[in-house]
Amino acid sequence: MWNYPTGDDEYRPWEDPPPPAAPPASPAARPVPPAPTAQPAPPIRNAGPIESWQSRLFGAIAILLVTAVIVALKIHAFSSTLPHHDSTVRVTIPSTPTGLSYGFPIDPAHPFRGTAANLWDQGGDGVRLPNAQAVGHFSAEQVAAAEARAKQLITLARLDPHVLETGDAEPVLALLAPHQVEALREQLTPGNESQTAWITTKLAPGFTLLPATPRVTGSMSANLGDKGELSIKTDYIVAYAFRPPASPVINDPMQVIVLVREQVEYTWVDDPAYGQSSQGMHFGDIRSHTYAANCAWFKKGHLAPSYSETSKPSGTPARPTEQYFDPTIPIPTESNC
């Protein structure tokens, strides 16, 4: 009797042979798997107490930051830029003679005789203050304080002997808002006098005034500005009498007298909406004209009399000398310097 192996993989002659293996399916014939179905979005979960608190906190911080930026911009509105001043040299040199000649030497004790300035007030007395009245939300007392500050600035900048002789602008800066002072200090550097003559009047080196006090005439008014500030508009003429030379003899008063007309707007800020350093007085728009000055010195930012002028004017004045003493006419714009 034969014994056969009993392993499953052994050949058994009494059994049919196994069917052949099916050939591998081609790629085209392979079944395509079904497309994935869209999964439903997870349900929206309500923010818990912590997340809700954080959202409100971040929103509040954003609002505070935006508000801070707006407030900061408003605080610096009056001090971020320099005042607008006309830097064009506007000097008129009179023809000789001016028609005001005495026919005899100038009297150093009365150098303004023969001119309209002889009847003007002396020094700061010529900066007369109007009767203060309420303007907008500014009370009459606030208007009076602003006008008094404007008078102080004019008196110091145009009449103070120390400022005139040394060019020291500190007494003027002390009366202005701190933010504007920072901007002005950048301009008040040696060699830049021609660009800062609108801040203070500076006598040219080697020239002095006669003991006769400068004469002043003009006007002042108060109005409400575009930003709610108080606008003090001033229009004054200052007549300076310079010491004449020993020789030659000066017979024409306009050879020693210089007229400086300044139209200056001062803005007075007294508003809690602005920062503390913006409170106080600021320079606004400025226009000026000078008559009978030394042209060369004026271009350097200094004041000197016309008798020292060595160059000839480029043309004759557009108006008679008497009109340059009149503060009621429009400020002259001509120049023959």
GROMACS .gro file of C-alpha atoms in nm:
model
  337
    1MET     CA    1   0.000   0.000   0.000
    2TRP     CA    2   0.133   0.335  -0.100
    3ASN     CA    3   0.160   0.613   0.149
    4TYR     CA    4   0.120   0.968   0.001
    5PRO     CA    5   0.215   1.294   0.163
    6THR     CA    6  -0.074   1.476   0.310
    7GLY     CA    7   0.057   1.844   0.278
    8ASP     CA    8  -0.185   2.078   0.119
    9ASP     CA    9   0.067   2.186  -0.145
   10GLU     CA   10   0.153   1.835  -0.250
   11TYR     CA   11   0.038   1.699  -0.586
   12ARG     CA   12  -0.258   1.460  -0.571
   13PRO     CA   13  -0.304   1.264  -0.893
   14TRP     CA   14  -0.664   1.175  -0.818
   15GLU     CA   15  -0.760   1.547  -0.797
   16ASP     CA   16  -0.818   1.787  -1.088
   17PRO     CA   17  -0.534   2.028  -1.147
   18PRO     CA   18  -0.585   2.379  -1.001
   19PRO     CA   19  -0.727   2.638  -1.244
   20PRO     CA   20  -0.477   2.877  -1.397
   21ALA     CA   21  -0.439   3.216  -1.223
   22ALA     CA   22  -0.632   3.504  -1.383
   23PRO     CA   23  -0.410   3.755  -1.567
   24PRO     CA   24  -0.367   4.097  -1.392
   25ALA     CA   25  -0.625   4.355  -1.492
   26SER     CA   26  -0.508   4.640  -1.715
   27PRO     CA   27  -0.506   4.993  -1.566
   28ALA     CA   28  -0.804   5.090  -1.780
   29ALA     CA   29  -1.002   4.798  -1.656
   30ARG     CA   30  -0.935   4.860  -1.290
   31PRO     CA   31  -1.242   4.978  -1.100
   32VAL     CA   32  -1.244   5.351  -1.014
   33PRO     CA   33  -1.279   5.408  -0.642
   34PRO     CA   34  -1.586   5.608  -0.548
   35ALA     CA   35  -1.537   5.987  -0.496
   36PRO     CA   36  -1.518   6.088  -0.133
   37THR     CA   37  -1.836   6.234  -0.006
   38ALA     CA   38  -1.833   6.585   0.147
   39GLN     CA   39  -1.813   6.572   0.519
   40PRO     CA   40  -2.058   6.792   0.707
   41ALA     CA   41  -1.903   7.104   0.868
   42PRO     CA   42  -1.853   7.078   1.238
   43PRO     CA   43  -2.117   7.258   1.434
   44ILE     CA   44  -2.031   7.616   1.540
   45ARG     CA   45  -1.934   7.616   1.897
   46ASN     CA   46  -2.030   7.915   2.108
   47ALA     CA   47  -1.731   8.098   2.254
   48GLY     CA   48  -1.677   8.021   2.609
   49PRO     CA   49  -1.654   8.283   2.878
   50ILE     CA   50  -1.276   8.322   2.839
   51GLU     CA   51  -1.279   8.359   2.460
   52SER     CA   52  -1.567   8.611   2.475
   53TRP     CA   53  -1.378   8.816   2.736
   54GLN     CA   54  -1.061   8.816   2.526
   55SER     CA   55  -1.248   8.931   2.214
   56ARG     CA   56  -1.399   9.223   2.400
   57LEU     CA   57  -1.060   9.315   2.545
   58PHE     CA   58  -0.886   9.315   2.206
   59GLY     CA   59  -1.164   9.524   2.055
   60ALA     CA   60  -1.140   9.778   2.336
   61ILE     CA   61  -0.761   9.800   2.293
   62ALA     CA   62  -0.800   9.862   1.917
   63ILE     CA   63  -1.047  10.143   1.982
   64LEU     CA   64  -0.815  10.300   2.238
   65LEU     CA   65  -0.520  10.287   1.997
   66VAL     CA   66  -0.715  10.456   1.718
   67THR     CA   67  -0.840  10.720   1.960
   68ALA     CA   68  -0.486  10.781   2.086
   69VAL     CA   69  -0.360  10.837   1.731
   70ILE     CA   70  -0.638  11.086   1.658
   71VAL     CA   71  -0.575  11.273   1.983
   72ALA     CA   72  -0.200  11.277   1.921
   73LEU     CA   73  -0.250  11.427   1.576
   74LYS     CA   74  -0.472  11.695   1.722
   75ILE     CA   75  -0.228  11.776   2.001
   76HIS     CA   76   0.051  11.851   1.753
   77ALA     CA   77  -0.165  12.045   1.506
   78PHE     CA   78  -0.027  12.384   1.609
   79SER     CA   79   0.338  12.292   1.648
   80SER     CA   80   0.427  12.043   1.377
   81THR     CA   81   0.503  12.304   1.113
   82LEU     CA   82   0.673  12.641   1.094
   83PRO     CA   83   0.464  12.954   1.041
   84HIS     CA   84   0.402  13.064   0.685
   85HIS     CA   85   0.616  13.370   0.622
   86ASP     CA   86   0.706  13.539   0.298
   87SER     CA   87   1.083  13.505   0.271
   88THR     CA   88   1.099  13.723  -0.042
   89VAL     CA   89   1.318  14.030   0.013
   90ARG     CA   90   1.081  14.327  -0.001
   91VAL     CA   91   1.287  14.639   0.051
   92THR     CA   92   1.231  14.975  -0.115
   93ILE     CA   93   1.525  15.212  -0.130
   94PRO     CA   94   1.409  15.574  -0.167
   95SER     CA   95   1.532  15.803  -0.437
   96THR     CA   96   1.752  16.090  -0.324
   97PRO     CA   97   1.629  16.338  -0.227
   98THR     CA   98   1.305  16.203  -0.083
   99GLY     CA   99   1.137  16.539  -0.062
  100LEU     CA  100   1.166  16.535   0.317
  101SER     CA  101   1.507  16.702   0.333
  102TYR     CA  102   1.553  16.955   0.607
  103GLY     CA  103   1.810  17.161   0.429
  104PHE     CA  104   2.014  17.140   0.748
  105PRO     CA  105   2.183  16.855   0.940
  106ILE     CA  106   1.975  16.596   1.121
  107ASP     CA  107   1.909  16.676   1.486
  108PRO     CA  108   2.009  16.359   1.675
  109ALA     CA  109   1.767  16.450   1.955
  110HIS     CA  110   1.473  16.484   1.712
  111PRO     CA  111   1.553  16.264   1.413
  112PHE     CA  112   1.187  16.209   1.318
  113ARG     CA  113   1.107  16.574   1.255
  114GLY     CA  114   0.965  16.635   0.912
  115THR     CA  115   0.812  16.285   0.890
  116ALA     CA  116   0.477  16.135   0.992
  117ALA     CA  117   0.657  15.924   1.252
  118ASN     CA  118   0.725  16.237   1.455
  119LEU     CA  119   0.360  16.222   1.566
  120TRP     CA  120   0.356  15.852   1.646
  121ASP     CA  121   0.375  15.708   1.996
  122GLN     CA  122   0.710  15.606   2.134
  123GLY     CA  123   0.808  15.244   2.175
  124GLY     CA  124   0.554  15.002   2.319
  125ASP     CA  125   0.301  15.281   2.370
  126GLY     CA  126   0.243  15.267   1.996
  127VAL     CA  127   0.121  14.906   2.021
  128ARG     CA  128  -0.224  15.003   2.136
  129LEU     CA  129  -0.461  14.732   2.251
  130PRO     CA  130  -0.824  14.734   2.134
  131ASN     CA  131  -1.111  14.701   2.377
  132ALA     CA  132  -1.129  14.327   2.436
  133GLN     CA  133  -1.458  14.157   2.356
  134ALA     CA  134  -1.567  13.794   2.363
  135VAL     CA  135  -1.486  13.604   2.043
  136GLY     CA  136  -1.658  13.269   1.986
  137HIS     CA  137  -1.605  13.054   2.293
  138PHE     CA  138  -1.326  13.284   2.420
  139SER     CA  139  -1.430  13.521   2.694
  140ALA     CA  140  -1.338  13.889   2.694
  141GLU     CA  141  -1.079  13.813   2.963
  142GLN     CA  142  -0.915  13.544   2.747
  143VAL     CA  143  -0.910  13.777   2.447
  144ALA     CA  144  -0.752  14.051   2.657
  145ALA     CA  145  -0.481  13.809   2.776
  146ALA     CA  146  -0.403  13.699   2.420
  147GLU     CA  147  -0.384  14.057   2.295
  148ALA     CA  148  -0.155  14.150   2.582
  149ARG     CA  149   0.073  13.858   2.492
  150ALA     CA  150   0.081  13.975   2.129
  151LYS     CA  151   0.186  14.321   2.244
  152GLN     CA  152   0.464  14.169   2.453
  153LEU     CA  153   0.593  13.976   2.153
  154ILE     CA  154   0.593  14.283   1.928
  155THR     CA  155   0.763  14.496   2.193
  156LEU     CA  156   1.035  14.240   2.256
  157ALA     CA  157   1.094  14.134   1.896
  158ARG     CA  158   1.098  14.483   1.743
  159LEU     CA  159   1.183  14.730   2.020
  160ASP     CA  160   1.384  14.568   2.300
  161PRO     CA  161   1.741  14.709   2.291
  162HIS     CA  162   1.898  14.380   2.401
  163VAL     CA  163   1.722  14.181   2.128
  164LEU     CA  164   1.796  14.445   1.862
  165GLU     CA  165   2.166  14.469   1.941
  166THR     CA  166   2.248  14.105   2.016
  167GLY     CA  167   1.998  13.909   1.807
  168ASP     CA  168   1.910  13.705   2.117
  169ALA     CA  169   1.569  13.550   2.049
  170GLU     CA  170   1.528  13.383   2.388
  171PRO     CA  171   1.304  13.657   2.537
  172VAL     CA  172   1.067  13.609   2.241
  173LEU     CA  173   1.075  13.229   2.255
  174ALA     CA  174   0.987  13.241   2.624
  175LEU     CA  175   0.644  13.379   2.532
  176LEU     CA  176   0.556  13.110   2.276
  177ALA     CA  177   0.406  12.762   2.308
  178PRO     CA  178   0.678  12.500   2.377
  179HIS     CA  179   0.603  12.292   2.069
  180GLN     CA  180   0.659  12.586   1.836
  181VAL     CA  181   0.975  12.684   2.019
  182GLU     CA  182   1.120  12.343   1.933
  183ALA     CA  183   1.062  12.408   1.563
  184LEU     CA  184   1.199  12.763   1.577
  185ARG     CA  185   1.520  12.663   1.754
  186GLU     CA  186   1.614  12.454   1.452
  187GLN     CA  187   1.604  12.773   1.242
  188LEU     CA  188   1.786  13.001   1.486
  189THR     CA  189   2.137  12.891   1.394
  190PRO     CA  190   2.442  13.104   1.307
  191GLY     CA  191   2.445  13.193   0.940
  192ASN     CA  192   2.067  13.157   0.901
  193GLU     CA  193   1.980  13.513   1.003
  194SER     CA  194   1.831  13.594   0.664
  195GLN     CA  195   1.560  13.331   0.723
  196THR     CA  196   1.473  13.438   1.078
  197ALA     CA  197   1.434  13.816   1.046
  198TRP     CA  198   1.060  13.762   1.089
  199ILE     CA  199   1.121  13.636   1.444
  200THR     CA  200   1.325  13.934   1.568
  201THR     CA  201   1.478  14.252   1.426
  202LYS     CA  202   1.858  14.247   1.434
  203LEU     CA  203   2.073  14.558   1.387
  204ALA     CA  204   2.365  14.518   1.151
  205PRO     CA  205   2.708  14.506   1.319
  206GLY     CA  206   2.866  14.849   1.346
  207PHE     CA  207   2.534  15.037   1.343
  208THR     CA  208   2.350  15.177   1.644
  209LEU     CA  209   2.028  15.362   1.703
  210LEU     CA  210   2.007  15.718   1.825
  211PRO     CA  211   1.881  15.767   2.181
  212ALA     CA  212   1.545  15.866   2.034
  213THR     CA  213   1.302  15.581   2.102
  214PRO     CA  214   1.163  15.413   1.788
  215ARG     CA  215   0.817  15.533   1.691
  216VAL     CA  216   0.526  15.291   1.634
  217THR     CA  217   0.180  15.300   1.478
  218GLY     CA  218  -0.068  15.036   1.367
  219SER     CA  219  -0.362  14.821   1.471
  220MET     CA  220  -0.467  14.490   1.627
  221SER     CA  221  -0.785  14.280   1.602
  222ALA     CA  222  -0.913  13.948   1.736
  223ASN     CA  223  -1.102  13.683   1.538
  224LEU     CA  224  -1.189  13.314   1.562
  225GLY     CA  225  -0.958  13.089   1.359
  226ASP     CA  226  -1.049  12.793   1.138
  227LYS     CA  227  -0.956  12.539   1.407
  228GLY     CA  228  -1.135  12.718   1.686
  229GLU     CA  229  -0.822  12.900   1.802
  230LEU     CA  230  -0.811  13.272   1.875
  231SER     CA  231  -0.648  13.468   1.593
  232ILE     CA  232  -0.481  13.798   1.682
  233LYS     CA  233  -0.398  13.993   1.366
  234THR     CA  234  -0.151  14.278   1.396
  235ASP     CA  235  -0.034  14.540   1.146
  236TYR     CA  236   0.232  14.780   1.274
  237ILE     CA  237   0.502  15.008   1.137
  238VAL     CA  238   0.815  15.072   1.340
  239ALA     CA  239   1.039  15.370   1.258
  240TYR     CA  240   1.405  15.334   1.364
  241ALA     CA  241   1.644  15.629   1.370
  242PHE     CA  242   2.012  15.530   1.321
  243ARG     CA  243   2.308  15.731   1.435
  244PRO     CA  244   2.438  15.929   1.137
  245PRO     CA  245   2.805  15.925   1.039
  246ALA     CA  246   3.035  16.213   1.131
  247SER     CA  247   3.086  16.270   0.763
  248PRO     CA  248   2.928  16.342   0.525
  249VAL     CA  249   2.654  16.559   0.672
  250ILE     CA  250   2.309  16.399   0.647
  251ASN     CA  251   2.028  16.635   0.551
  252ASP     CA  252   1.760  16.385   0.449
  253PRO     CA  253   1.582  16.210   0.741
  254MET     CA  254   1.520  15.898   0.532
  255GLN     CA  255   1.893  15.837   0.517
  256VAL     CA  256   1.890  15.754   0.888
  257ILE     CA  257   1.527  15.640   0.935
  258VAL     CA  258   1.425  15.285   0.845
  259LEU     CA  259   1.059  15.177   0.835
  260VAL     CA  260   0.968  14.814   0.904
  261ARG     CA  261   0.607  14.714   0.851
  262GLU     CA  262   0.498  14.375   0.984
  263GLN     CA  263   0.163  14.204   0.941
  264VAL     CA  264   0.178  13.918   1.190
  265GLU     CA  265  -0.097  13.680   1.288
  266TYR     CA  266  -0.066  13.526   1.634
  267THR     CA  267  -0.279  13.224   1.723
  268TRP     CA  268  -0.370  13.173   2.086
  269VAL     CA  269  -0.452  12.815   2.189
  270ASP     CA  270  -0.644  12.772   2.512
  271ASP     CA  271  -0.824  12.441   2.464
  272PRO     CA  272  -0.806  12.127   2.683
  273ALA     CA  273  -0.842  11.916   2.368
  274TYR     CA  274  -0.478  11.999   2.288
  275GLY     CA  275  -0.170  11.896   2.479
  276GLN     CA  276  -0.018  12.118   2.743
  277SER     CA  277   0.285  12.197   2.529
  278SER     CA  278   0.055  12.332   2.256
  279GLN     CA  279  -0.117  12.579   2.485
  280GLY     CA  280  -0.027  12.944   2.445
  281MET     CA  281   0.085  13.165   2.158
  282HIS     CA  282   0.196  13.061   1.809
  283PHE     CA  283   0.311  13.255   1.505
  284GLY     CA  284   0.064  13.242   1.217
  285ASP     CA  285   0.090  13.402   0.872
  286ILE     CA  286   0.352  13.675   0.838
  287ARG     CA  287   0.411  13.942   0.574
  288SER     CA  288   0.653  14.231   0.586
  289HIS     CA  289   0.800  14.525   0.395
  290THR     CA  290   1.098  14.745   0.475
  291TYR     CA  291   1.160  15.096   0.349
  292ALA     CA  292   1.487  15.291   0.330
  293ALA     CA  293   1.717  15.012   0.451
  294ASN     CA  294   2.060  14.901   0.337
  295CYS     CA  295   1.982  14.633   0.081
  296ALA     CA  296   2.299  14.426   0.122
  297TRP     CA  297   2.262  14.404   0.499
  298PHE     CA  298   1.892  14.328   0.476
  299LYS     CA  299   1.958  14.026   0.256
  300LYS     CA  300   2.175  13.897   0.541
  301GLY     CA  301   1.890  13.938   0.789
  302HIS     CA  302   2.014  14.262   0.949
  303LEU     CA  303   1.888  14.619   0.958
  304ALA     CA  304   2.105  14.916   0.857
  305PRO     CA  305   2.025  15.269   0.731
  306SER     CA  306   2.018  15.365   0.365
  307TYR     CA  307   2.302  15.617   0.398
  308SER     CA  308   2.537  15.316   0.411
  309GLU     CA  309   2.404  15.173   0.085
  310THR     CA  310   2.676  15.155  -0.180
  311SER     CA  311   2.476  15.005  -0.467
  312LYS     CA  312   2.216  15.189  -0.668
  313PRO     CA  313   1.851  15.075  -0.650
  314SER     CA  314   1.717  14.881  -0.948
  315GLY     CA  315   1.439  15.135  -0.999
  316THR     CA  316   1.252  15.424  -0.847
  317PRO     CA  317   0.997  15.361  -0.568
  318ALA     CA  318   0.644  15.289  -0.683
  319ARG     CA  319   0.493  15.548  -0.450
  320PRO     CA  320   0.590  15.868  -0.270
  321THR     CA  321   0.772  15.841   0.061
  322GLU     CA  322   0.473  15.960   0.265
  323GLN     CA  323   0.269  15.652   0.169
  324TYR     CA  324   0.518  15.414   0.331
  325PHE     CA  325   0.427  15.579   0.664
  326ASP     CA  326   0.057  15.496   0.618
  327PRO     CA  327  -0.054  15.170   0.789
  328THR     CA  328  -0.404  15.191   0.641
  329ILE     CA  329  -0.298  15.117   0.282
  330PRO     CA  330  -0.226  14.759   0.167
  331ILE     CA  331   0.120  14.646   0.265
  332PRO     CA  332   0.361  14.723  -0.019
  333THR     CA  333   0.485  14.430  -0.225
  334GLU     CA  334   0.733  14.612  -0.450
  335SER     CA  335   1.108  14.596  -0.406
  336ASN     CA  336   1.397  14.765  -0.582
  337CYS     CA  337   1.662  14.599  -0.375
   0.00000   0.00000   0.00000
